Amino acid sequence: MKKVVLAYSGGLDTSIIIPWLKENYGCEVICMAADLGQGEELSPLNEKAIKSGASKIYIEDLKEEFVRDFVFPVLKSGCEYEGKYLLGTSFARPLIAKRLVEIAEKEGAQYVSHGATGKGNDQVRFELTVKALNPDLGIIAPWREWSIKSREDAVDYAEAHGIPIPVTKKRPYSMDRNMFHLSHEGADLENPWNEPLRDLYMVCNHPEDAPDKAEYVVIDFEKGTPVAINGEKLAPVQLLEKANEIAAIHGVGIVDMVENRLVGMKSRGVYETPGGTLIHKAHLELEALTLDRATMEYKNIIGIKYAQLVYDGLWYTPLKEALDAFIDSTQETVTGTVKMKLYKGNCMPAGAKSPFSLYNEEFVTFGEDEVYNQKDAEGFINLYGLPLKVRALMMKQHK
């Protein structure tokens, strides 16, 4: 009997894939669930997977690797997909797929499988990672094969096979959760005119329900990586958890956007990314203090490409590795402390300092100084504006 290793979350899609694979491929199904900090969702998975027909299940604690090797590098890049999305689902998929490949190799499996739909981005992220790490593995994507056409059909299939599922026809959101974010798609959100329902948010307070008093948070960075919150040094996982706890109270990190999927359609998603938003904005503030103008400008340019690579599932590629090397080089002096002010969904800078600060009060002051000769600006402007002057003189001759 052939073996297939399934990327298993216990959600609707992967729950019904287990019996479907056995019925249609006659194979042994081994499940792999990645613990990325989704908490209580993992508790029932072992029993549920076996009852659903899996021969065994691996529940892999990947939290440390997730934060250290995926969350922090993306935050250092400063990128946002289409100016809003901090890519919490996007960069989780390569890690899950990487572990999926490792377990398939350990078990001698011929195939891996996933529950991503044929309309979404995740199918690309999973499968490109598999191709990059082990091109000999076959890939089974049930959503591209079976007769199930909707989430309602999937619920019916689960009920017919006696499989408990975490969604109902009354609340059929597609959700993805890890310790960095929680995403919501589907149902009433498919109409971009609809405001998210009040009870949608499961991580963040609604900004209107957030405390009426602002809170200040101090974050320390070393070479672009956050290392302490409010003076307390923390390991990567604990630091992100602390940032989440603080920012979520104040409703920070809610993003509602219509985005361009890789497969060509627009989709609407609502993301809750409290701690990631706090760290991201603090990091940008420290870079403003420590990076020169040319480096900042170029980093912003490559940030657009970096976000696209991550969104499109191109994590394990030469270009991504090269951009990481550039980003790491820019972070050599991004060390210092940033103070942020949180209030009802807002995350505002309230101060920054660094031993590598390029901000020099002696030069920039509006008061009297001894270091800057304002007459120097005249020659600079004359040279800087010379092409404009030459062109204007030429145009004048042809009037």
XYZ file of C-alpha atoms in Angstrom:
399
model
C 0.000 0.000 0.000
C 1.310 3.456 -0.905
C 1.737 6.118 1.745
C 0.712 9.756 1.645
C 1.610 12.383 4.253
C -1.134 14.970 4.667
C -0.592 18.502 5.940
C -3.306 18.326 8.592
C -4.899 21.162 10.553
C -8.076 19.506 11.795
C -10.083 22.088 9.873
C -12.906 21.324 7.491
C -10.890 20.593 4.371
C -8.126 18.438 5.835
C -10.606 16.569 8.040
C -12.512 15.202 5.075
C -9.395 14.595 2.976
C -8.386 11.606 5.151
C -11.358 9.382 4.231
C -11.371 10.761 0.691
C -7.734 9.742 0.107
C -8.411 6.242 1.437
C -11.534 5.850 -0.675
C -10.025 7.180 -3.896
C -6.350 6.252 -3.684
C -6.476 3.207 -1.408
C -3.427 4.503 0.436
C -2.242 4.743 4.014
C -2.688 8.294 5.297
C -0.210 9.772 7.759
C -1.030 13.213 9.130
C 1.366 16.018 10.007
C 0.122 18.953 12.047
C 2.430 21.924 12.543
C 2.291 23.630 15.926
C 2.812 27.268 15.012
C 1.246 28.578 18.177
C -2.428 28.086 17.352
C -2.929 26.800 20.888
C -6.036 24.841 21.833
C -6.795 23.953 18.217
C -4.135 21.238 18.437
C -5.483 19.442 21.509
C -8.062 17.179 19.810
C -6.067 16.510 16.643
C -4.445 13.227 17.633
C -7.724 11.486 18.467
C -9.571 13.157 15.615
C -7.039 12.175 12.935
C -7.020 8.513 13.992
C -10.814 8.349 14.184
C -10.990 9.904 10.719
C -8.873 7.067 9.332
C -5.239 8.166 9.592
C -2.712 5.483 10.568
C -0.703 7.957 12.648
C -0.195 11.652 13.217
C 2.844 13.803 13.863
C 2.226 16.991 15.831
C 5.381 19.018 15.294
C 6.357 21.903 17.578
C 7.758 24.401 15.069
C 7.140 27.597 17.033
C 10.779 28.468 17.679
C 11.821 27.852 14.077
C 8.748 29.739 12.849
C 9.520 32.918 14.773
C 13.305 32.802 14.403
C 13.609 31.787 10.747
C 10.376 33.045 9.194
C 8.676 35.791 11.258
C 11.776 37.808 12.139
C 13.396 37.747 8.659
C 10.180 39.026 7.077
C 9.837 41.741 9.719
C 13.456 42.775 9.090
C 12.635 43.156 5.408
C 9.981 45.734 6.313
C 7.748 44.429 3.527
C 3.972 44.581 3.254
C 2.119 42.872 0.441
C 0.165 45.548 -1.438
C 0.892 48.022 1.336
C -1.168 46.244 4.000
C -0.651 42.517 4.485
C 2.156 41.319 6.777
C 2.105 37.850 5.151
C 1.288 35.722 8.195
C -0.216 32.859 6.202
C 2.211 33.218 3.302
C 5.444 32.539 5.174
C 3.930 29.820 7.390
C 3.300 27.561 4.386
C 6.951 26.994 3.374
C 7.786 25.870 6.919
C 4.831 23.468 7.032
C 5.729 22.076 3.619
C 9.376 21.715 4.618
C 8.426 19.549 7.583
C 5.922 17.656 5.410
C 8.763 16.688 3.068
C 11.001 15.641 5.967
C 8.323 13.337 7.408
C 7.506 11.894 3.991
C 11.173 11.003 3.589
C 11.276 9.505 7.086
C 8.145 7.394 6.457
C 9.126 6.350 2.948
C 5.969 7.946 1.553
C 5.509 8.408 -2.177
C 3.097 11.324 -1.913
C 2.263 14.408 0.096
C -1.146 16.063 0.184
C -2.692 19.349 1.296
C -6.120 20.921 1.708
C -5.559 24.103 -0.272
C -8.195 24.908 -2.869
C -7.601 25.322 -6.581
C -8.551 28.986 -6.307
C -6.064 30.033 -3.657
C -2.423 30.882 -3.109
C -1.622 28.139 -0.601
C -1.585 25.381 -3.216
C 1.284 27.218 -4.906
C 3.175 27.812 -1.646
C 2.947 24.178 -0.572
C 3.812 22.689 -3.912
C 6.689 25.012 -4.847
C 8.336 24.168 -1.536
C 7.910 20.434 -2.176
C 9.372 20.810 -5.666
C 12.321 22.797 -4.327
C 13.131 20.348 -1.509
C 12.192 16.952 -2.978
C 11.046 16.907 -6.609
C 10.578 13.112 -6.512
C 7.524 13.327 -4.231
C 4.106 13.149 -5.842
C 1.515 15.753 -4.810
C -2.200 15.084 -4.325
C -4.450 18.158 -4.182
C -8.022 16.884 -3.567
C -9.688 20.244 -4.203
C -8.490 19.982 -7.805
C -9.904 16.470 -8.201
C -12.981 15.731 -6.132
C -16.646 16.479 -6.822
C -17.021 18.731 -3.771
C -17.731 22.228 -5.092
C -18.305 24.369 -2.004
C -17.752 24.606 1.720
C -21.390 23.598 2.178
C -20.698 20.412 0.191
C -17.658 19.793 2.383
C -19.763 20.141 5.540
C -22.256 17.625 4.124
C -19.438 15.183 3.324
C -18.050 15.494 6.845
C -21.459 14.905 8.412
C -22.049 11.874 6.199
C -18.750 10.358 7.346
C -19.271 11.248 11.028
C -16.341 13.654 11.152
C -16.629 16.556 13.629
C -15.644 19.892 12.112
C -14.899 23.355 13.566
C -17.228 25.249 11.226
C -20.951 25.229 10.519
C -23.067 26.409 7.636
C -24.033 29.404 9.772
C -20.397 30.462 10.318
C -18.455 29.039 7.379
C -15.386 31.304 7.513
C -12.122 29.962 6.191
C -9.611 30.762 8.943
C -5.887 30.252 9.295
C -4.240 30.787 12.658
C -0.690 30.829 13.936
C 1.037 32.801 16.652
C 1.691 35.668 14.227
C -1.829 36.201 12.926
C -5.369 34.990 12.300
C -6.990 35.352 8.890
C -10.680 35.296 7.978
C -12.127 34.749 4.500
C -15.437 33.713 2.971
C -19.111 33.989 3.944
C -20.312 37.608 4.305
C -16.752 38.866 3.747
C -16.983 37.835 0.086
C -18.957 41.036 -0.515
C -16.458 43.900 -0.042
C -19.333 46.251 0.786
C -20.027 44.318 3.996
C -18.323 45.578 7.114
C -16.914 42.688 9.211
C -19.382 41.516 11.827
C -18.727 42.717 15.343
C -18.010 39.217 16.638
C -15.568 38.323 13.840
C -12.403 39.196 15.757
C -10.989 36.389 17.867
C -7.530 37.762 18.743
C -7.820 41.539 18.892
C -10.244 43.693 20.781
C -12.453 45.711 18.485
C -10.812 49.170 18.520
C -14.028 50.684 19.859
C -13.854 48.300 22.829
C -10.170 48.952 23.517
C -9.109 50.802 26.694
C -9.756 54.548 26.819
C -6.207 55.104 28.057
C -3.143 54.864 25.821
C -0.297 52.490 26.655
C 3.397 53.008 25.902
C 5.526 50.028 24.870
C 9.321 50.032 24.599
C 10.999 47.562 22.222
C 14.746 46.918 22.005
C 16.323 45.713 18.758
C 19.706 44.204 17.984
C 20.668 44.179 14.295
C 17.035 44.497 13.277
C 15.776 41.683 15.507
C 13.549 42.473 18.521
C 15.128 41.199 21.742
C 13.258 42.873 24.627
C 9.913 44.439 25.511
C 9.654 47.026 28.276
C 13.199 46.215 29.348
C 12.610 42.469 29.667
C 14.830 40.301 27.457
C 12.801 37.495 25.901
C 13.394 34.522 23.622
C 11.776 34.852 20.152
C 8.575 32.914 20.897
C 8.004 34.591 24.249
C 8.699 38.018 22.767
C 6.100 37.594 20.035
C 3.582 36.277 22.561
C 4.186 39.317 24.768
C 3.830 41.698 21.826
C 0.573 39.974 20.833
C -0.808 40.237 24.348
C -0.114 43.965 24.623
C -1.173 45.020 21.128
C -4.341 42.897 20.974
C -5.779 44.648 24.027
C -5.658 47.940 22.131
C -7.134 46.571 18.890
C -3.859 47.023 17.028
C -3.194 45.013 13.881
C -6.606 44.604 12.235
C -6.403 44.803 8.436
C -9.367 44.528 6.088
C -8.255 44.364 2.468
C -9.040 43.269 -1.053
C -5.863 41.695 -2.411
C -4.650 40.320 -5.718
C -4.146 36.574 -5.508
C -1.371 34.955 -7.497
C -3.904 32.874 -9.446
C -5.424 35.997 -10.989
C -8.495 36.884 -8.949
C -9.098 39.422 -6.222
C -10.095 38.210 -2.768
C -11.121 39.884 0.450
C -9.515 38.978 3.758
C -9.545 40.284 7.297
C -6.316 39.782 9.226
C -5.535 40.114 12.924
C -1.805 40.654 13.441
C -1.338 42.498 16.754
C 2.238 41.784 17.847
C 3.551 41.659 14.303
C 2.120 45.101 13.567
C 3.662 46.533 16.732
C 7.130 45.125 15.961
C 6.913 46.009 12.270
C 6.112 49.667 12.903
C 8.716 49.966 15.651
C 11.340 48.444 13.370
C 10.545 50.939 10.587
C 10.953 53.779 13.068
C 14.394 52.554 14.126
C 15.472 52.191 10.503
C 14.473 55.805 9.882
C 17.017 56.759 12.540
C 19.866 54.453 11.524
C 19.794 53.928 7.731
C 21.063 56.465 5.200
C 18.734 57.805 2.537
C 20.050 55.742 -0.392
C 19.930 52.463 1.542
C 16.415 53.168 2.807
C 15.180 53.981 -0.675
C 16.629 50.829 -2.194
C 15.432 48.669 0.697
C 11.908 50.002 0.131
C 12.177 49.088 -3.556
C 13.323 45.524 -2.924
C 10.710 45.257 -0.158
C 8.011 45.251 -2.835
C 9.706 42.366 -4.627
C 10.407 40.554 -1.355
C 6.730 40.704 -0.370
C 5.741 39.360 -3.766
C 8.204 36.468 -3.517
C 6.892 35.484 -0.084
C 3.255 35.880 -1.115
C 3.831 33.816 -4.259
C 5.439 30.910 -2.384
C 8.977 31.504 -3.675
C 10.644 31.160 -0.281
C 13.259 28.581 -1.274
C 14.666 30.411 -4.288
C 18.039 31.966 -5.147
C 16.556 35.456 -5.413
C 14.957 35.220 -1.976
C 18.300 34.097 -0.506
C 20.101 36.983 -2.212
C 17.592 39.525 -0.921
C 17.950 38.105 2.593
C 21.706 38.672 2.369
C 21.143 42.297 1.339
C 18.602 42.846 4.112
C 20.894 41.327 6.755
C 23.650 43.679 5.609
C 21.388 46.707 6.067
C 20.523 45.595 9.606
C 24.088 45.779 10.996
C 23.383 49.181 12.574
C 19.633 48.746 13.245
C 20.201 48.475 16.972
C 18.416 50.640 19.497
C 15.194 51.305 21.362
C 11.792 52.423 20.124
C 8.846 53.660 22.155
C 5.374 53.093 20.690
C 2.028 54.486 21.802
C -1.015 52.199 21.446
C -4.538 53.585 21.478
C -7.781 52.211 20.029
C -6.325 50.483 16.981
C -3.540 52.992 16.464
C 0.155 52.184 16.832
C 2.142 55.407 16.820
C 5.873 56.112 17.347
C 6.603 58.054 20.509
C 10.409 58.075 20.516
C 13.500 56.278 19.265
C 17.190 56.165 20.108
C 20.223 54.272 18.868
C 24.000 54.275 19.367
C 24.158 54.192 15.545
C 21.742 57.077 14.996
C 22.461 59.223 11.940
C 20.288 61.984 13.331
C 22.581 64.841 14.381
C 20.909 67.652 16.253
C 23.880 69.971 15.715
C 23.316 69.906 11.966
C 19.535 69.934 11.892
C 18.782 72.525 14.592
C 16.849 75.690 13.758
C 18.933 77.409 16.372
C 22.453 78.780 15.952
C 25.088 76.196 15.126
C 28.827 75.981 14.475
C 28.916 73.074 12.012
C 26.828 74.053 8.984
C 27.526 76.882 6.536
C 24.244 77.837 4.924
C 26.072 79.593 2.074
C 27.200 76.134 0.864
C 23.635 75.436 -0.211
C 23.829 78.036 -3.001
C 26.538 76.193 -4.913
C 24.807 72.852 -4.346
C 21.539 74.148 -5.770
C 23.301 75.720 -8.764
C 24.915 72.393 -9.690
C 21.881 70.280 -8.808
C 19.647 72.531 -10.909
C 22.056 72.913 -13.847
C 20.235 70.376 -16.106
C 16.980 72.270 -15.558
C 18.659 75.590 -16.378
C 20.257 74.218 -19.564
C 16.952 72.789 -20.755
C 15.108 76.031 -20.010
C 17.684 78.011 -22.017
C 17.281 75.624 -24.949
C 13.504 75.872 -24.840
C 13.742 79.640 -24.735
C 15.688 79.643 -28.025
C 12.946 77.713 -29.804
C 10.011 79.891 -28.792
